[in-house]
mmCIF file of C-alpha atoms and ligand atoms in Angstrom:
data_model
loop_
_atom_site.group_PDB
_atom_site.id
_atom_site.type_symbol
_atom_site.label_atom_id
_atom_site.label_comp_id
_atom_site.label_asym_id
_atom_site.label_seq_id
_atom_site.Cartn_x
_atom_site.Cartn_y
_atom_site.Cartn_z
ATOM 1 C CA UNK A 293 0.386 -37.228 -101.616
ATOM 2 C CA UNK A 294 0.409 -33.689 -100.338
ATOM 3 C CA UNK A 295 0.367 -30.420 -102.215
ATOM 4 C CA UNK A 296 4.118 -29.978 -102.020
ATOM 5 C CA UNK A 297 4.733 -33.251 -103.839
ATOM 6 C CA UNK A 298 2.935 -32.129 -106.992
ATOM 7 C CA UNK A 299 5.040 -31.704 -110.117
ATOM 8 C CA UNK A 300 2.997 -28.727 -111.391
ATOM 9 C CA UNK A 301 4.581 -29.064 -114.797
ATOM 10 C CA UNK A 302 1.293 -28.401 -116.608
ATOM 11 C CA UNK A 303 2.042 -24.671 -116.561
ATOM 12 C CA UNK A 304 5.241 -25.079 -118.561
ATOM 13 C CA UNK A 305 3.080 -25.823 -121.624
ATOM 14 C CA UNK A 306 1.986 -22.191 -121.504
ATOM 15 C CA UNK A 307 3.713 -18.852 -121.945
ATOM 16 C CA UNK A 308 5.355 -17.148 -118.985
ATOM 17 C CA UNK A 309 3.427 -15.319 -117.685
ATOM 18 C CA UNK A 310 0.322 -17.325 -118.503
ATOM 19 C CA UNK A 311 -2.403 -14.810 -119.349
ATOM 20 C CA UNK A 312 -6.054 -15.844 -119.299
ATOM 21 C CA UNK A 313 -8.272 -13.127 -120.746
ATOM 22 C CA UNK A 314 -11.830 -12.674 -121.886
ATOM 23 C CA UNK A 315 -15.128 -11.267 -120.732
ATOM 24 C CA UNK A 316 -16.488 -11.564 -117.209
ATOM 25 C CA UNK A 317 -19.587 -13.188 -118.706
ATOM 26 C CA UNK A 318 -20.489 -14.821 -121.979
ATOM 27 C CA UNK A 319 -23.381 -12.676 -123.246
ATOM 28 C CA UNK A 320 -23.922 -13.644 -126.877
ATOM 29 C CA UNK A 321 -22.125 -15.539 -129.591
ATOM 30 C CA UNK A 322 -21.331 -12.252 -131.331
ATOM 31 C CA UNK A 323 -19.830 -10.712 -128.179
ATOM 32 C CA UNK A 324 -17.678 -13.803 -127.567
ATOM 33 C CA UNK A 325 -16.386 -14.025 -131.142
ATOM 34 C CA UNK A 326 -15.762 -10.286 -131.433
ATOM 35 C CA UNK A 327 -13.801 -10.250 -128.169
ATOM 36 C CA UNK A 328 -11.788 -13.319 -129.194
ATOM 37 C CA UNK A 329 -11.080 -11.916 -132.658
ATOM 38 C CA UNK A 330 -9.791 -8.656 -131.234
ATOM 39 C CA UNK A 331 -7.705 -10.431 -128.601
ATOM 40 C CA UNK A 332 -6.143 -12.461 -131.396
ATOM 41 C CA UNK A 333 -5.576 -9.413 -133.622
ATOM 42 C CA UNK A 334 -4.106 -7.430 -130.730
ATOM 43 C CA UNK A 335 -1.061 -9.683 -130.885
ATOM 44 C CA UNK A 336 -1.082 -10.141 -127.103
ATOM 45 C CA UNK A 337 0.212 -13.492 -125.925
ATOM 46 C CA UNK A 338 -2.982 -14.933 -124.462
ATOM 47 C CA UNK A 339 -2.825 -18.534 -123.248
ATOM 48 C CA UNK A 340 -6.558 -19.042 -122.745
ATOM 49 C CA UNK A 341 -9.876 -17.295 -123.310
ATOM 50 C CA UNK A 342 -12.080 -16.952 -120.231
ATOM 51 C CA UNK A 343 -15.824 -16.382 -119.979
ATOM 52 C CA UNK A 344 -18.284 -17.058 -117.167
ATOM 53 C CA UNK A 345 -21.276 -19.115 -118.273
ATOM 54 C CA UNK A 346 -22.845 -19.551 -114.835
ATOM 55 C CA UNK A 347 -22.506 -16.296 -112.902
ATOM 56 C CA UNK A 348 -22.622 -16.116 -109.113
ATOM 57 C CA UNK A 349 -24.387 -12.759 -108.662
ATOM 58 C CA UNK A 350 -24.799 -11.142 -105.275
ATOM 59 C CA UNK A 351 -28.496 -10.343 -105.760
ATOM 60 C CA UNK A 352 -31.232 -12.385 -107.430
ATOM 61 C CA UNK A 353 -33.292 -11.371 -110.466
ATOM 62 C CA UNK A 354 -30.333 -10.061 -112.419
ATOM 63 C CA UNK A 355 -28.286 -11.658 -115.169
ATOM 64 C CA UNK A 356 -27.103 -15.024 -113.864
ATOM 65 C CA UNK A 357 -25.251 -16.244 -116.915
ATOM 66 C CA UNK A 358 -26.334 -17.682 -120.232
ATOM 67 C CA UNK A 359 -25.884 -21.284 -119.087
ATOM 68 C CA UNK A 360 -24.914 -24.244 -121.241
ATOM 69 C CA UNK A 361 -25.425 -22.465 -124.567
ATOM 70 C CA UNK A 362 -22.311 -20.468 -123.705
ATOM 71 C CA UNK A 363 -20.295 -23.683 -123.898
ATOM 72 C CA UNK A 364 -21.023 -23.784 -127.650
ATOM 73 C CA UNK A 365 -19.671 -20.262 -127.972
ATOM 74 C CA UNK A 366 -16.489 -21.227 -126.106
ATOM 75 C CA UNK A 367 -16.115 -24.125 -128.552
ATOM 76 C CA UNK A 368 -16.429 -21.702 -131.470
ATOM 77 C CA UNK A 369 -13.807 -19.429 -129.936
ATOM 78 C CA UNK A 370 -11.484 -22.421 -129.747
ATOM 79 C CA UNK A 371 -12.230 -23.568 -133.307
ATOM 80 C CA UNK A 372 -12.036 -20.151 -134.951
ATOM 81 C CA UNK A 373 -9.180 -18.550 -133.036
ATOM 82 C CA UNK A 374 -7.260 -21.457 -131.525
ATOM 83 C CA UNK A 375 -7.568 -20.261 -127.938
ATOM 84 C CA UNK A 376 -7.744 -22.717 -125.098
ATOM 85 C CA UNK A 377 -10.884 -21.979 -123.086
ATOM 86 C CA UNK A 378 -11.634 -21.455 -119.403
ATOM 87 C CA UNK A 379 -14.802 -21.132 -117.349
ATOM 88 C CA UNK A 380 -16.031 -21.203 -113.741
ATOM 89 C CA UNK A 381 -17.697 -24.307 -112.339
ATOM 90 C CA UNK A 382 -19.732 -24.046 -109.142
ATOM 91 C CA UNK A 383 -21.431 -27.450 -108.856
ATOM 92 C CA UNK A 384 -21.198 -30.988 -110.216
ATOM 93 C CA UNK A 385 -23.662 -30.260 -113.020
ATOM 94 C CA UNK A 386 -21.417 -27.434 -114.261
ATOM 95 C CA UNK A 387 -18.398 -29.734 -114.136
ATOM 96 C CA UNK A 388 -20.051 -32.489 -116.175
ATOM 97 C CA UNK A 389 -21.290 -30.010 -118.784
ATOM 98 C CA UNK A 390 -17.913 -28.251 -119.048
ATOM 99 C CA UNK A 391 -15.980 -31.521 -119.335
ATOM 100 C CA UNK A 392 -18.433 -32.795 -121.940
ATOM 101 C CA UNK A 393 -17.906 -29.585 -123.943
ATOM 102 C CA UNK A 394 -14.126 -30.002 -123.584
ATOM 103 C CA UNK A 395 -13.448 -26.689 -121.875
ATOM 104 C CA UNK A 396 -9.673 -26.727 -121.332
ATOM 105 C CA UNK A 397 -9.266 -25.018 -117.954
ATOM 106 C CA UNK A 398 -11.778 -24.810 -115.112
ATOM 107 C CA UNK A 399 -11.792 -22.554 -112.103
ATOM 108 C CA UNK A 400 -13.561 -22.546 -108.776
ATOM 109 C CA UNK A 401 -14.896 -19.097 -107.872
ATOM 110 C CA UNK A 402 -14.365 -17.226 -104.627
ATOM 111 C CA UNK A 403 -17.943 -17.836 -103.453
ATOM 112 C CA UNK A 404 -17.517 -21.572 -103.920
ATOM 113 C CA UNK A 405 -14.099 -21.876 -102.275
ATOM 114 C CA UNK A 406 -15.666 -20.785 -98.972
ATOM 115 C CA UNK A 407 -17.936 -23.835 -98.903
ATOM 116 C CA UNK A 408 -16.278 -27.204 -98.237
ATOM 117 C CA UNK A 409 -19.394 -29.126 -99.335
ATOM 118 C CA UNK A 410 -19.421 -27.318 -102.659
ATOM 119 C CA UNK A 411 -15.708 -27.797 -103.174
ATOM 120 C CA UNK A 412 -15.989 -31.483 -102.302
ATOM 121 C CA UNK A 413 -18.844 -31.926 -104.782
ATOM 122 C CA UNK A 414 -16.859 -30.183 -107.519
ATOM 123 C CA UNK A 415 -13.719 -32.157 -106.714
ATOM 124 C CA UNK A 416 -15.584 -35.458 -106.901
ATOM 125 C CA UNK A 417 -17.149 -34.511 -110.219
ATOM 126 C CA UNK A 418 -13.656 -33.673 -111.508
ATOM 127 C CA UNK A 419 -12.170 -36.897 -110.203
ATOM 128 C CA UNK A 420 -8.989 -37.830 -112.062
ATOM 129 C CA UNK A 421 -9.206 -35.078 -114.695
ATOM 130 C CA UNK A 422 -5.924 -33.893 -116.114
ATOM 131 C CA UNK A 423 -7.342 -30.522 -117.092
ATOM 132 C CA UNK A 424 -5.877 -27.631 -115.125
ATOM 133 C CA UNK A 425 -8.183 -26.548 -112.286
ATOM 134 C CA UNK A 426 -7.576 -23.154 -110.674
ATOM 135 C CA UNK A 427 -8.916 -22.237 -107.253
ATOM 136 C CA UNK A 428 -9.697 -18.634 -106.422
ATOM 137 C CA UNK A 429 -9.094 -17.545 -102.851
ATOM 138 C CA UNK A 430 -12.265 -17.571 -100.740
ATOM 139 C CA UNK A 431 -14.076 -14.237 -100.373
ATOM 140 C CA UNK A 432 -13.014 -14.118 -96.729
ATOM 141 C CA UNK A 433 -9.356 -13.862 -95.709
ATOM 142 C CA UNK A 434 -8.901 -17.498 -94.700
ATOM 143 C CA UNK A 435 -5.743 -19.139 -95.993
ATOM 144 C CA UNK A 436 -6.671 -22.570 -94.628
ATOM 145 C CA UNK A 437 -9.926 -22.654 -96.636
ATOM 146 C CA UNK A 438 -8.024 -21.810 -99.796
ATOM 147 C CA UNK A 439 -5.493 -24.550 -99.146
ATOM 148 C CA UNK A 440 -8.248 -26.951 -98.067
ATOM 149 C CA UNK A 441 -9.971 -26.552 -101.433
ATOM 150 C CA UNK A 442 -6.749 -27.478 -103.250
ATOM 151 C CA UNK A 443 -6.332 -30.460 -100.948
ATOM 152 C CA UNK A 444 -9.873 -31.611 -101.770
ATOM 153 C CA UNK A 445 -8.988 -31.551 -105.470
ATOM 154 C CA UNK A 446 -5.782 -33.449 -104.874
ATOM 155 C CA UNK A 447 -7.737 -35.941 -102.779
ATOM 156 C CA UNK A 448 -9.729 -36.779 -105.919
ATOM 157 C CA UNK A 449 -6.633 -37.239 -108.047
ATOM 158 C CA UNK A 450 -6.782 -33.780 -109.642
ATOM 159 C CA UNK A 451 -3.092 -32.935 -109.869
ATOM 160 C CA UNK A 452 -2.932 -30.117 -112.412
ATOM 161 C CA UNK A 453 -3.918 -27.309 -110.129
ATOM 162 C CA UNK A 454 -3.226 -23.649 -109.544
ATOM 163 C CA UNK A 455 -4.380 -20.804 -107.319
ATOM 164 C CA UNK A 456 -5.862 -17.416 -108.180
ATOM 165 C CA UNK A 457 -5.484 -14.396 -105.896
ATOM 166 C CA UNK A 458 -8.617 -12.271 -106.437
ATOM 167 C CA UNK A 459 -8.646 -10.297 -103.195
ATOM 168 C CA UNK A 460 -10.908 -10.400 -100.146
ATOM 169 C CA UNK A 461 -14.224 -8.836 -99.206
ATOM 170 C CA UNK A 462 -14.263 -5.935 -96.818
ATOM 171 C CA UNK A 463 -17.000 -3.677 -95.517
ATOM 172 C CA UNK A 464 -14.539 -0.809 -95.399
ATOM 173 C CA UNK A 465 -14.447 1.736 -98.208
ATOM 174 C CA UNK A 466 -11.102 1.310 -99.925
ATOM 175 C CA UNK A 467 -9.776 1.984 -103.382
ATOM 176 C CA UNK A 468 -10.136 -1.732 -104.065
ATOM 177 C CA UNK A 469 -13.260 -3.745 -104.754
ATOM 178 C CA UNK A 470 -11.618 -6.646 -102.904
ATOM 179 C CA UNK A 471 -8.578 -5.810 -100.813
ATOM 180 C CA UNK A 472 -5.506 -7.683 -101.994
ATOM 181 C CA UNK A 473 -4.206 -8.539 -98.522
ATOM 182 C CA UNK A 474 -0.909 -9.488 -100.165
ATOM 183 C CA UNK A 475 0.377 -11.188 -97.038
ATOM 184 C CA UNK A 476 -2.141 -14.037 -97.369
ATOM 185 C CA UNK A 477 -1.071 -14.739 -100.938
ATOM 186 C CA UNK A 478 2.598 -14.465 -99.967
ATOM 187 C CA UNK A 479 2.054 -16.924 -97.117
ATOM 188 C CA UNK A 480 0.412 -19.225 -99.648
ATOM 189 C CA UNK A 481 3.354 -18.803 -101.989
ATOM 190 C CA UNK A 482 5.898 -19.460 -99.253
ATOM 191 C CA UNK A 483 4.073 -22.603 -98.161
ATOM 192 C CA UNK A 484 3.511 -23.890 -101.683
ATOM 193 C CA UNK A 485 6.227 -22.331 -103.836
ATOM 194 C CA UNK A 486 5.572 -24.746 -106.678
ATOM 195 C CA UNK A 487 1.840 -24.281 -107.062
ATOM 196 C CA UNK A 488 1.251 -21.861 -109.952
ATOM 197 C CA UNK A 489 -0.165 -18.609 -108.608
ATOM 198 C CA UNK A 490 -2.226 -16.220 -110.735
ATOM 199 C CA UNK A 491 -3.254 -12.653 -110.049
ATOM 200 C CA UNK A 492 -6.804 -11.494 -110.823
ATOM 201 C CA UNK A 493 -6.372 -7.716 -110.878
ATOM 202 C CA UNK A 494 -9.883 -7.236 -112.310
ATOM 203 C CA UNK A 495 -11.724 -8.448 -109.212
ATOM 204 C CA UNK A 496 -9.189 -6.894 -106.837
ATOM 205 C CA UNK A 497 -9.486 -3.439 -108.413
ATOM 206 C CA UNK A 498 -13.080 -3.230 -109.573
ATOM 207 C CA UNK A 499 -11.910 -0.452 -111.903
ATOM 208 C CA UNK A 500 -9.695 -0.103 -114.952
ATOM 209 C CA UNK A 501 -7.042 2.230 -113.654
ATOM 210 C CA UNK A 502 -5.516 0.004 -110.991
ATOM 211 C CA UNK A 503 -5.130 -3.171 -113.064
ATOM 212 C CA UNK A 504 -1.594 -2.725 -114.347
ATOM 213 C CA UNK A 505 -0.213 -1.742 -110.941
ATOM 214 C CA UNK A 506 -1.714 -4.763 -109.193
ATOM 215 C CA UNK A 507 -0.550 -7.136 -111.936
ATOM 216 C CA UNK A 508 2.969 -5.669 -111.804
ATOM 217 C CA UNK A 509 3.097 -6.021 -108.023
ATOM 218 C CA UNK A 510 2.199 -9.690 -108.398
ATOM 219 C CA UNK A 511 4.778 -10.345 -111.122
ATOM 220 C CA UNK A 512 7.408 -8.601 -109.002
ATOM 221 C CA UNK A 513 7.007 -11.321 -106.389
ATOM 222 C CA UNK A 514 6.992 -14.177 -108.866
ATOM 223 C CA UNK A 515 3.358 -14.946 -109.728
ATOM 224 C CA UNK A 516 3.259 -17.070 -112.883
ATOM 225 C CA UNK A 517 0.080 -15.779 -114.461
ATOM 226 C CA UNK A 518 -2.883 -13.439 -114.552
ATOM 227 C CA UNK A 519 -6.570 -13.719 -115.324
ATOM 228 C CA UNK A 520 -7.871 -10.429 -116.639
ATOM 229 C CA UNK A 521 -11.341 -9.464 -117.820
ATOM 230 C CA UNK A 522 -11.506 -8.091 -121.351
ATOM 231 C CA UNK A 523 -14.654 -7.270 -123.314
ATOM 232 C CA UNK A 524 -15.239 -5.939 -126.821
ATOM 233 C CA UNK A 525 -17.496 -3.186 -125.397
ATOM 234 C CA UNK A 526 -16.636 -2.850 -121.699
ATOM 235 C CA UNK A 527 -19.013 0.014 -120.904
ATOM 236 C CA UNK A 528 -21.961 -2.092 -121.976
ATOM 237 C CA UNK A 529 -20.896 -5.364 -120.346
ATOM 238 C CA UNK A 530 -23.679 -7.231 -118.544
ATOM 239 C CA UNK A 531 -21.498 -7.819 -115.481
ATOM 240 C CA UNK A 532 -18.438 -6.106 -114.023
ATOM 241 C CA UNK A 533 -18.521 -3.335 -116.641
ATOM 242 C CA UNK A 534 -16.384 -0.928 -114.617
ATOM 243 C CA UNK A 535 -13.356 -3.218 -114.465
ATOM 244 C CA UNK A 536 -13.295 -4.654 -117.987
ATOM 245 C CA UNK A 537 -10.927 -3.363 -120.653
ATOM 246 C CA UNK A 538 -10.876 -3.681 -124.424
ATOM 247 C CA UNK A 539 -8.573 -6.269 -126.021
ATOM 248 C CA UNK A 540 -6.418 -3.435 -127.374
ATOM 249 C CA UNK A 541 -5.977 -1.841 -123.942
ATOM 250 C CA UNK A 542 -5.198 -5.263 -122.505
ATOM 251 C CA UNK A 543 -2.531 -5.885 -125.144
ATOM 252 C CA UNK A 544 -0.857 -2.569 -124.324
ATOM 253 C CA UNK A 545 -0.951 -3.342 -120.637
ATOM 254 C CA UNK A 546 0.627 -6.774 -121.096
ATOM 255 C CA UNK A 547 3.412 -5.343 -123.229
ATOM 256 C CA UNK A 548 4.328 -2.917 -120.470
ATOM 257 C CA UNK A 549 4.393 -5.461 -117.644
ATOM 258 C CA UNK A 550 7.832 -6.569 -116.515
ATOM 259 C CA UNK A 551 7.983 -10.241 -115.714
ATOM 260 C CA UNK A 552 10.469 -11.555 -113.195
ATOM 261 C CA UNK A 553 12.603 -14.278 -114.684
ATOM 262 C CA UNK A 554 11.946 -17.334 -112.559
ATOM 263 C CA UNK A 555 15.589 -18.437 -112.914
ATOM 264 C CA UNK A 556 17.005 -15.493 -110.976
HETATM 265 C C1 LIG B 892 -15.312 -13.983 -112.187
HETATM 266 O O1 LIG B 892 -14.155 -14.389 -112.420
HETATM 267 O O2 LIG B 892 -16.013 -13.408 -113.046
HETATM 268 C C2 LIG B 892 -15.857 -14.094 -110.821
HETATM 269 C C3 LIG B 892 -17.151 -14.195 -110.571
HETATM 270 O O3 LIG B 892 -14.895 -14.027 -109.910
HETATM 271 P P1 LIG B 892 -14.838 -14.211 -108.314
HETATM 272 O O4 LIG B 892 -15.226 -15.636 -108.044
HETATM 273 O O5 LIG B 892 -13.399 -13.926 -108.059
HETATM 274 O O6 LIG B 892 -15.759 -13.200 -107.710
HETATM 275 MN MN1 LIG B 893 -16.225 -10.745 -113.148
#
């Protein structure tokens, strides 16, 4: 089977657009529950609650995620607020722990997508799962690596897949944290029109002011979803503070986004 033969009907179980929101990192049970509660109360149509448990940080000796205890907090978010849950997996151990804890949606981060050995290990650990698995673009602008990661998943019988456009590293000073390089994502979309494509404006922008514009640009060209970082106290977040927004700000932003009707 190749990627263009996939049915990709898993996404139709979710709202259009499918919004995944929650903090960059799980920090404490209180922070997770407070963020989830406010996302719920905001009235925004959120399909899943995200939080990183294992955090791929650029430098050592900083906060590298709370680890498996965060899986219990994701479970509580699901039980108390009814959200499906999503987290990043970066090795086989993460996959086994996340599957065991019944996390609903898994994603492969940009620093993992660059490494075929890592992706292969993750894919094998996921073998045959019917949970949705989303693959972020690699940090470098390499379309083939991005596609290759999806093919590795498919090779292990993982058929409910999607792609996340989170921008690409650059040494140049730009207004973006990771330049969107829209053409790469559009080439992806043209090659695989049926694979659900998500925008990650948080990691593209690296700030709060650009989020809505980047998300709108993506919806204008038919992306089906977005993953957006939202934290109950963004200024004091333990990672990616400058790009996180409160649940209330997120709800307002979602209300104002125009979504292209996929039937036209
Ligand atoms: C994240 O989603 O918090 C994250 C680490 O993202 P990326 O892999 O896109 O850098
Ligand atoms: Mn982040």
